[in-house]
Amino acid sequence: MSEMEKSDLIQQQQGHRLSEDSESDDEMVESVARQPAANVADGHGIKRPNDDDSDDDDDAGQTPAKEPRDNNATVVASHYNKLEERGLYERSKSRIFYMRNFNNWIKSILINRYLDRIKDKAALGTPLRVMDMCCGKGGDLLKWIKGNITHLICTDIAEVSVEQCEARYNNINQKNDQGGKPFTAEFFAADATLQRLREKYRDPSIDLHLVSCQFAFHYCFESLKQAEFMLKNAAECLKEGGYFIGTIPDANEIMKRQRAAGGDSFGNDVYKISFLCDTEKPPLFGAKYNFQLDGVVDCPEFLVHFPTLVKLALKFGLRLVEKKRFDEFYEESVSSGRGLLEKMQALETFPGFSRDDRERQQNREEYRHAQQYLDRKDGRHTKVGTLSKSEWEASTLYMFFAFQKMKKSWDKEGKPVYS
């Protein structure tokens, strides 16, 4: 990218989403944002089997670091290194239990979609190699097992998280009745915004089919240099036709809510965002805010100006093929993914089965949308799956993206050209 192009990027300003999609009353219930309401049979709620995906996504998102100038890399890594492992029972009592499961369901659908696309094009028996960039404690390991991949590279800035990820992988192998490893794997700690990951691979010449970065990529938008470095790490070893997928906060949605709130802080009893930058003209890079989620995460994050991301990605041969907000993706995927939605307990049954559930649901404002949905059904359904209003508002802060690696050739000056 030329210096003039970089200057152009710096001068651009934050965009705004101007339109909202229509919604189907059969699948969605209205609140401040679109709200899910999964129809279930009379007298029954969301299934509650022993869920082998229940350990997935214990992390709200792992983080690449910032540049050493403010030592934030140390702050972020320390934050995630100090997060303690929690058991399933403790997680089930969390205020955001269903929201986490819902986000985890989104990730599962996303990962499965792109693994399937890769497999559809690959010859039978082709080894499938994946990098989980910003892997955290290994919340997606079971997804990779179910995806029948061949080799996995796990990397994260937080060394303790990587150690926990490797331990989880080894534990899965020990429980494998067939005695073999579901896939080979390698683990290392690194700052993906400052260090070349390829140099740490066991085989630096490896071709990857998929790179996944879940709830973490936005940290690199502290600076142009960091964003470019992380994109290079994502793209460098991708095969032509391979995919880079990820989930990030939706900057347009965040700015929309900030302006509606009329101040630099806003949120609800689940999340809170407090801006630390000029919200009238937020910069393309370094648009900083503090994000708190149910007291679990309280770290500085950065807005991702998506048109800038698309432009930067092209420099590394990555072409945008898809992006959607979580509410849009839910609406699109709920019919085909309903079984997994129930298995992963991604929606809360309303009215609840237990006394604790019913007492929590006495907060009428949080569940008004669900009650209205049942009222419109005139007794045809007595229970429905949903998220609380606050959880839905927190979850719909996010979006996903998918980029595809383009074919590379070389111009007369020896520079790469992508098509």
Coordinates of C-alpha atoms in Angstrom, one line a residue:
M1 CA 0.0 0.0 0.0
S2 CA 1.5 3.4 -1.0
E3 CA 1.9 6.3 1.4
M4 CA -0.8 8.1 -0.5
E5 CA -3.2 5.2 0.0
K6 CA -2.4 5.1 3.7
S7 CA -3.0 8.8 3.9
D8 CA -6.4 8.3 2.3
L9 CA -7.3 5.7 4.8
I10 CA -6.4 7.9 7.7
Q11 CA -8.6 10.7 6.5
Q12 CA -11.7 8.5 6.0
Q13 CA -14.4 8.7 8.7
Q14 CA -16.7 6.2 10.4
G15 CA -19.7 5.1 8.3
H16 CA -23.2 4.4 9.5
R17 CA -25.7 1.6 8.7
L18 CA -28.8 3.3 7.3
S19 CA -31.2 0.5 6.7
E20 CA -32.7 -2.3 8.8
D21 CA -33.8 -5.6 7.3
S22 CA -37.4 -6.8 7.6
E23 CA -38.2 -9.6 10.0
S24 CA -40.4 -12.6 10.0
D25 CA -42.9 -12.9 12.8
D26 CA -42.8 -16.7 12.5
E27 CA -39.1 -16.8 13.6
M28 CA -38.4 -13.6 15.4
V29 CA -39.9 -11.6 18.3
E30 CA -39.5 -7.9 18.4
S31 CA -37.7 -5.9 21.1
V32 CA -35.3 -3.0 20.8
A33 CA -33.4 -5.2 18.5
R34 CA -34.7 -8.3 16.7
Q35 CA -35.2 -11.1 19.3
P36 CA -35.1 -14.8 18.7
A37 CA -38.1 -17.0 19.6
A38 CA -37.6 -20.6 18.6
N39 CA -41.0 -22.3 18.4
V40 CA -41.3 -25.6 20.4
A41 CA -44.0 -28.1 21.0
D42 CA -46.7 -27.4 23.5
G43 CA -45.6 -28.2 27.1
H44 CA -41.9 -28.6 26.1
G45 CA -39.0 -26.2 26.1
I46 CA -35.5 -26.3 24.8
K47 CA -33.8 -29.7 25.1
R48 CA -31.3 -30.0 27.9
P49 CA -29.2 -33.1 27.1
N50 CA -25.6 -33.6 28.2
D51 CA -24.0 -31.3 25.6
D52 CA -20.5 -32.2 24.5
D53 CA -20.1 -28.7 23.2
S54 CA -20.7 -27.2 26.6
D55 CA -17.0 -26.5 27.2
D56 CA -16.8 -24.5 24.0
D57 CA -16.3 -20.8 24.0
D58 CA -15.7 -20.2 27.7
D59 CA -13.8 -17.1 26.5
A60 CA -15.5 -13.9 25.6
G61 CA -12.7 -13.5 23.1
Q62 CA -8.9 -13.7 23.2
T63 CA -6.8 -10.8 22.2
P64 CA -3.8 -10.0 20.0
A65 CA -1.8 -7.2 21.6
K66 CA -1.1 -3.6 21.0
E67 CA 2.3 -2.1 20.3
P68 CA 4.7 -1.7 23.2
R69 CA 4.4 2.1 23.2
D70 CA 1.7 1.9 25.9
N71 CA 2.5 -1.6 27.1
N72 CA -1.1 -2.7 26.4
A73 CA 0.1 -6.0 25.1
T74 CA 1.1 -6.9 28.6
V75 CA -2.2 -5.6 30.0
V76 CA -4.3 -7.6 27.6
A77 CA -2.2 -10.8 27.9
S78 CA -2.3 -10.5 31.7
H79 CA -6.0 -10.1 31.7
Y80 CA -6.7 -13.3 29.8
N81 CA -3.9 -15.2 31.6
K82 CA -5.6 -14.4 34.9
L83 CA -9.1 -15.7 33.8
E84 CA -9.8 -18.8 35.8
E85 CA -11.3 -22.0 34.4
R86 CA -14.9 -22.4 35.5
G87 CA -16.9 -25.6 35.6
L88 CA -20.0 -26.2 33.6
Y89 CA -22.3 -25.8 36.7
E90 CA -20.8 -22.4 37.5
R91 CA -21.1 -21.2 33.9
S92 CA -24.7 -22.3 33.8
K93 CA -25.5 -19.9 36.7
S94 CA -24.0 -17.0 34.8
R95 CA -26.3 -14.1 33.8
I96 CA -25.1 -14.5 30.2
F97 CA -25.2 -18.3 30.0
Y98 CA -27.6 -18.4 27.2
M99 CA -26.0 -15.5 25.3
R100 CA -22.6 -17.2 25.4
N101 CA -24.3 -20.4 24.1
F102 CA -26.0 -18.4 21.4
N103 CA -22.8 -16.8 20.3
N104 CA -21.2 -20.3 20.4
W105 CA -24.0 -21.6 18.1
I106 CA -23.3 -18.7 15.7
K107 CA -19.6 -19.8 15.6
S108 CA -20.5 -23.4 15.1
I109 CA -22.8 -22.6 12.1
L110 CA -20.1 -20.3 10.6
I111 CA -17.3 -22.8 11.0
N112 CA -19.3 -25.6 9.6
R113 CA -20.4 -23.5 6.6
Y114 CA -16.9 -22.7 5.5
L115 CA -15.5 -26.2 6.3
D116 CA -18.3 -27.6 4.1
R117 CA -17.4 -25.2 1.3
I118 CA -13.8 -26.3 1.4
K119 CA -14.6 -30.0 1.5
D120 CA -17.0 -29.6 -1.5
K121 CA -14.2 -28.3 -3.6
A122 CA -11.4 -30.5 -2.3
A123 CA -10.5 -34.0 -3.6
L124 CA -11.6 -36.9 -1.5
G125 CA -9.0 -37.6 1.2
T126 CA -7.4 -34.1 1.0
P127 CA -5.8 -33.2 4.4
L128 CA -7.6 -30.3 5.9
R129 CA -5.4 -27.8 7.8
V130 CA -6.7 -25.0 10.0
M131 CA -5.2 -22.2 12.1
D132 CA -7.2 -21.0 15.1
M133 CA -5.7 -17.5 15.5
C134 CA -6.3 -16.1 19.0
C135 CA -7.5 -19.6 20.1
G136 CA -7.9 -18.7 23.8
K137 CA -8.3 -21.7 26.0
G138 CA -9.5 -23.9 23.2
G139 CA -13.2 -23.2 23.2
D140 CA -13.5 -24.3 19.5
L141 CA -11.6 -27.6 19.7
L142 CA -14.7 -29.7 19.6
K143 CA -15.8 -27.8 16.5
W144 CA -12.6 -28.8 14.8
I145 CA -13.1 -32.4 15.8
K146 CA -16.6 -32.4 14.4
G147 CA -15.3 -30.7 11.3
N148 CA -13.0 -33.7 10.7
I149 CA -9.9 -31.6 10.1
T150 CA -6.4 -33.1 9.8
H151 CA -4.1 -30.5 11.4
L152 CA -4.7 -27.5 13.7
I153 CA -2.4 -24.6 14.6
C154 CA -3.4 -22.9 17.8
T155 CA -1.9 -19.6 18.8
D156 CA -2.8 -16.8 21.2
I157 CA -1.1 -13.9 22.9
A158 CA -1.9 -15.2 26.4
E159 CA 0.6 -18.0 27.2
V160 CA -1.5 -19.5 30.0
S161 CA -4.5 -19.7 27.7
V162 CA -2.4 -21.6 25.1
E163 CA -1.3 -24.0 27.8
Q164 CA -4.9 -24.6 28.8
C165 CA -5.8 -25.1 25.2
E166 CA -3.1 -27.7 24.8
A167 CA -4.2 -29.4 28.0
R168 CA -7.8 -29.5 26.8
Y169 CA -6.6 -31.0 23.5
N170 CA -4.6 -33.7 25.4
N171 CA -7.6 -34.4 27.6
I172 CA -9.8 -34.9 24.6
N173 CA -7.3 -37.4 23.1
Q174 CA -7.2 -39.4 26.4
K175 CA -11.0 -39.7 26.3
N176 CA -11.0 -40.8 22.7
D177 CA -12.4 -44.4 22.7
Q178 CA -10.7 -45.1 19.3
G179 CA -7.3 -44.5 20.8
G180 CA -6.1 -42.2 18.0
K181 CA -5.9 -38.4 17.9
P182 CA -8.8 -36.7 16.1
F183 CA -6.2 -34.5 14.4
T184 CA -2.6 -33.4 14.9
A185 CA -2.0 -30.0 16.5
E186 CA 0.6 -27.5 17.5
F187 CA 0.4 -24.7 20.1
F188 CA 2.4 -21.6 20.6
A189 CA 2.0 -18.1 22.2
A190 CA 2.6 -15.1 20.0
D191 CA 1.4 -11.6 19.3
A192 CA -0.3 -11.9 15.9
T193 CA -0.1 -8.1 15.5
L194 CA 3.7 -7.9 15.9
Q195 CA 5.2 -11.4 15.2
R196 CA 5.2 -13.4 12.0
L197 CA 3.3 -16.6 12.9
R198 CA 4.7 -18.6 10.0
E199 CA 8.1 -18.6 11.5
K200 CA 6.7 -20.5 14.5
Y201 CA 5.0 -23.2 12.5
R202 CA 6.5 -26.7 12.6
D203 CA 6.4 -26.6 8.9
P204 CA 6.6 -23.0 7.6
S205 CA 5.7 -24.2 4.1
I206 CA 2.3 -25.5 5.2
D207 CA -0.8 -24.6 3.2
L208 CA -3.8 -23.8 5.3
H209 CA -7.4 -24.2 4.1
L210 CA -9.0 -22.1 6.8
V211 CA -7.9 -19.4 9.3
S212 CA -10.4 -18.6 12.1
C213 CA -10.2 -15.6 14.4
Q214 CA -13.2 -15.4 16.8
F215 CA -14.0 -12.4 18.9
A216 CA -10.4 -11.1 18.7
F217 CA -9.5 -9.5 15.4
H218 CA -10.8 -6.0 16.4
Y219 CA -7.9 -5.6 18.8
C220 CA -5.5 -5.1 15.9
F221 CA -7.3 -2.0 14.8
E222 CA -5.3 0.1 17.3
S223 CA -3.0 1.0 14.4
L224 CA -2.6 0.6 10.7
K225 CA 0.6 -1.3 11.3
Q226 CA -1.0 -3.8 13.6
A227 CA -4.0 -4.4 11.3
E228 CA -1.8 -5.0 8.3
F229 CA 0.5 -7.4 10.3
M230 CA -2.5 -9.4 11.5
L231 CA -4.0 -9.6 8.0
K232 CA -0.6 -10.8 6.7
N233 CA -0.5 -13.5 9.3
A234 CA -4.0 -14.6 8.4
A235 CA -3.4 -14.6 4.6
E236 CA 0.2 -15.7 4.3
C237 CA -0.2 -19.4 4.3
L238 CA -3.8 -19.7 3.1
K239 CA -4.2 -21.8 -0.1
E240 CA -5.8 -20.1 -3.1
G241 CA -9.5 -20.5 -2.5
G242 CA -9.0 -20.8 1.3
Y243 CA -11.0 -18.7 3.8
F244 CA -10.3 -16.3 6.6
I245 CA -13.3 -16.1 8.9
G246 CA -14.0 -14.2 12.1
T247 CA -16.4 -12.5 14.5
I248 CA -16.0 -8.9 15.6
P249 CA -18.1 -6.1 17.2
D250 CA -20.1 -4.2 14.5
A251 CA -18.7 -0.7 14.6
N252 CA -21.8 0.7 12.8
E253 CA -24.1 -0.8 15.5
I254 CA -21.9 0.5 18.3
M255 CA -21.9 4.0 16.9
K256 CA -25.6 3.9 16.3
R257 CA -26.2 3.0 19.9
Q258 CA -23.7 5.6 21.1
R259 CA -25.6 8.4 19.2
A260 CA -28.9 7.1 20.4
A261 CA -27.7 7.2 24.0
G262 CA -26.4 10.8 23.6
G263 CA -23.2 10.1 25.6
D264 CA -19.9 8.3 25.6
S265 CA -21.2 5.5 27.8
F266 CA -24.1 3.2 27.2
G267 CA -25.3 -0.4 27.7
N268 CA -27.6 -2.4 30.0
D269 CA -27.3 -4.8 32.9
V270 CA -25.3 -7.3 30.7
Y271 CA -22.8 -5.0 28.9
K272 CA -21.4 -1.6 29.0
I273 CA -19.3 0.4 26.5
S274 CA -17.4 3.6 27.5
F275 CA -15.6 5.5 24.7
L276 CA -12.1 6.8 25.2
C277 CA -11.9 8.6 21.9
D278 CA -13.6 11.4 20.0
T279 CA -17.1 9.9 19.1
E280 CA -17.9 12.8 16.8
K281 CA -15.1 11.9 14.4
P282 CA -13.7 8.5 15.5
P283 CA -10.4 7.7 13.9
L284 CA -10.0 4.8 11.5
F285 CA -7.4 3.3 13.9
G286 CA -7.2 3.7 17.6
A287 CA -11.0 4.3 18.1
K288 CA -10.8 3.1 21.6
Y289 CA -13.5 2.1 24.1
N290 CA -13.7 0.0 27.3
F291 CA -16.0 -3.0 27.0
Q292 CA -17.5 -4.7 30.1
L293 CA -19.5 -7.9 29.8
D294 CA -21.3 -9.1 33.0
G295 CA -18.2 -8.2 35.0
V296 CA -16.2 -10.9 33.1
V297 CA -14.4 -8.8 30.5
D298 CA -13.2 -5.3 31.0
C299 CA -10.6 -4.5 28.4
P300 CA -10.0 -1.8 25.9
E301 CA -11.1 -2.6 22.4
F302 CA -11.1 -0.8 19.0
L303 CA -13.7 -0.1 16.4
V304 CA -13.2 -1.8 13.1
H305 CA -14.1 0.5 10.2
F306 CA -15.2 -2.3 7.8
P307 CA -14.6 -0.5 4.5
T308 CA -11.0 0.0 5.6
L309 CA -10.7 -3.6 6.6
V310 CA -12.0 -4.7 3.1
K311 CA -9.4 -2.4 1.4
L312 CA -6.5 -3.6 3.6
A313 CA -7.4 -7.2 3.1
L314 CA -7.1 -6.8 -0.7
K315 CA -3.5 -5.9 -0.3
F316 CA -2.9 -9.4 1.1
G317 CA -5.0 -11.2 -1.5
L318 CA -8.2 -11.5 0.6
R319 CA -11.5 -10.8 -1.1
L320 CA -14.7 -10.3 1.0
V321 CA -17.2 -12.9 0.2
E322 CA -19.7 -12.5 3.1
K323 CA -20.5 -10.5 6.2
K324 CA -23.6 -10.4 8.4
R325 CA -24.7 -9.2 11.7
F326 CA -25.6 -11.9 14.3
D327 CA -29.3 -11.1 14.1
E328 CA -29.2 -11.5 10.3
F329 CA -27.2 -14.7 10.5
Y330 CA -29.7 -16.1 13.1
E331 CA -32.6 -15.3 10.9
E332 CA -30.9 -17.0 7.9
S333 CA -29.7 -20.1 9.8
V334 CA -32.3 -20.9 12.5
S335 CA -34.4 -23.2 10.3
S336 CA -31.5 -25.5 9.3
G337 CA -29.7 -25.1 12.6
R338 CA -32.6 -25.5 15.0
G339 CA -31.4 -28.9 16.2
L340 CA -28.0 -27.6 17.1
L341 CA -29.5 -24.5 18.7
E342 CA -31.5 -26.8 21.1
K343 CA -28.6 -29.1 21.8
M344 CA -26.3 -26.3 22.7
Q345 CA -28.9 -24.6 24.9
A346 CA -28.5 -21.5 23.0
L347 CA -32.0 -20.2 23.9
E348 CA -33.7 -20.0 27.3
T349 CA -37.1 -21.7 27.7
F350 CA -39.9 -19.2 28.6
P351 CA -41.7 -19.7 30.9
G352 CA -38.9 -21.6 32.6
F353 CA -39.1 -25.1 34.2
S354 CA -37.4 -24.4 37.5
R355 CA -38.4 -22.0 40.3
D356 CA -35.1 -20.1 39.8
D357 CA -35.8 -19.7 36.1
R358 CA -39.3 -18.4 36.7
E359 CA -38.2 -16.0 39.4
R360 CA -35.6 -14.6 37.1
Q361 CA -38.2 -14.2 34.4
Q362 CA -40.4 -12.1 36.7
N363 CA -38.5 -9.1 35.2
R364 CA -41.2 -8.4 32.7
E365 CA -39.2 -5.9 30.7
E366 CA -36.5 -8.5 30.0
Y367 CA -39.1 -11.1 28.7
R368 CA -41.9 -8.9 27.4
H369 CA -41.1 -9.9 23.8
A370 CA -41.5 -13.6 24.6
Q371 CA -44.8 -13.2 26.4
Q372 CA -46.1 -11.1 23.5
Y373 CA -45.0 -13.8 21.1
L374 CA -47.0 -16.4 23.1
D375 CA -50.0 -14.1 23.3
R376 CA -50.0 -13.8 19.5
K377 CA -50.1 -17.6 19.2
D378 CA -53.5 -17.7 21.1
G379 CA -52.5 -20.7 23.3
R380 CA -51.1 -22.8 20.4
H381 CA -47.8 -22.7 22.1
T382 CA -47.2 -22.6 25.8
K383 CA -43.4 -22.3 25.8
V384 CA -40.9 -20.6 23.6
G385 CA -37.1 -20.4 23.3
T386 CA -35.6 -16.9 23.6
L387 CA -32.9 -14.7 25.0
S388 CA -33.5 -12.0 27.6
K389 CA -33.7 -8.5 26.1
S390 CA -30.4 -7.5 27.6
E391 CA -28.6 -10.6 26.3
W392 CA -30.0 -10.1 22.9
E393 CA -28.8 -6.4 22.8
A394 CA -25.3 -7.6 23.8
S395 CA -25.2 -10.4 21.2
T396 CA -26.4 -8.2 18.4
L397 CA -23.4 -5.9 18.9
Y398 CA -21.5 -8.5 16.8
M399 CA -21.1 -9.5 13.2
F400 CA -19.1 -12.1 11.2
F401 CA -16.9 -11.8 8.1
A402 CA -15.5 -14.2 5.6
F403 CA -12.6 -13.5 3.1
Q404 CA -11.3 -15.8 0.4
K405 CA -7.7 -16.0 -0.7
M406 CA -7.4 -15.0 -4.4
K407 CA -5.2 -16.4 -7.1
K408 CA -1.7 -14.8 -7.1
S409 CA 0.4 -13.9 -10.1
W410 CA 3.3 -11.5 -10.5
D411 CA 3.7 -8.3 -12.5
K412 CA 6.7 -7.2 -14.5
E413 CA 8.3 -5.6 -11.4
G414 CA 8.0 -8.8 -9.5
K415 CA 5.1 -7.6 -7.3
P416 CA 2.2 -9.9 -6.4
V417 CA -1.1 -9.4 -8.3
Y418 CA -4.3 -11.0 -7.0
S419 CA -7.3 -11.9 -9.1

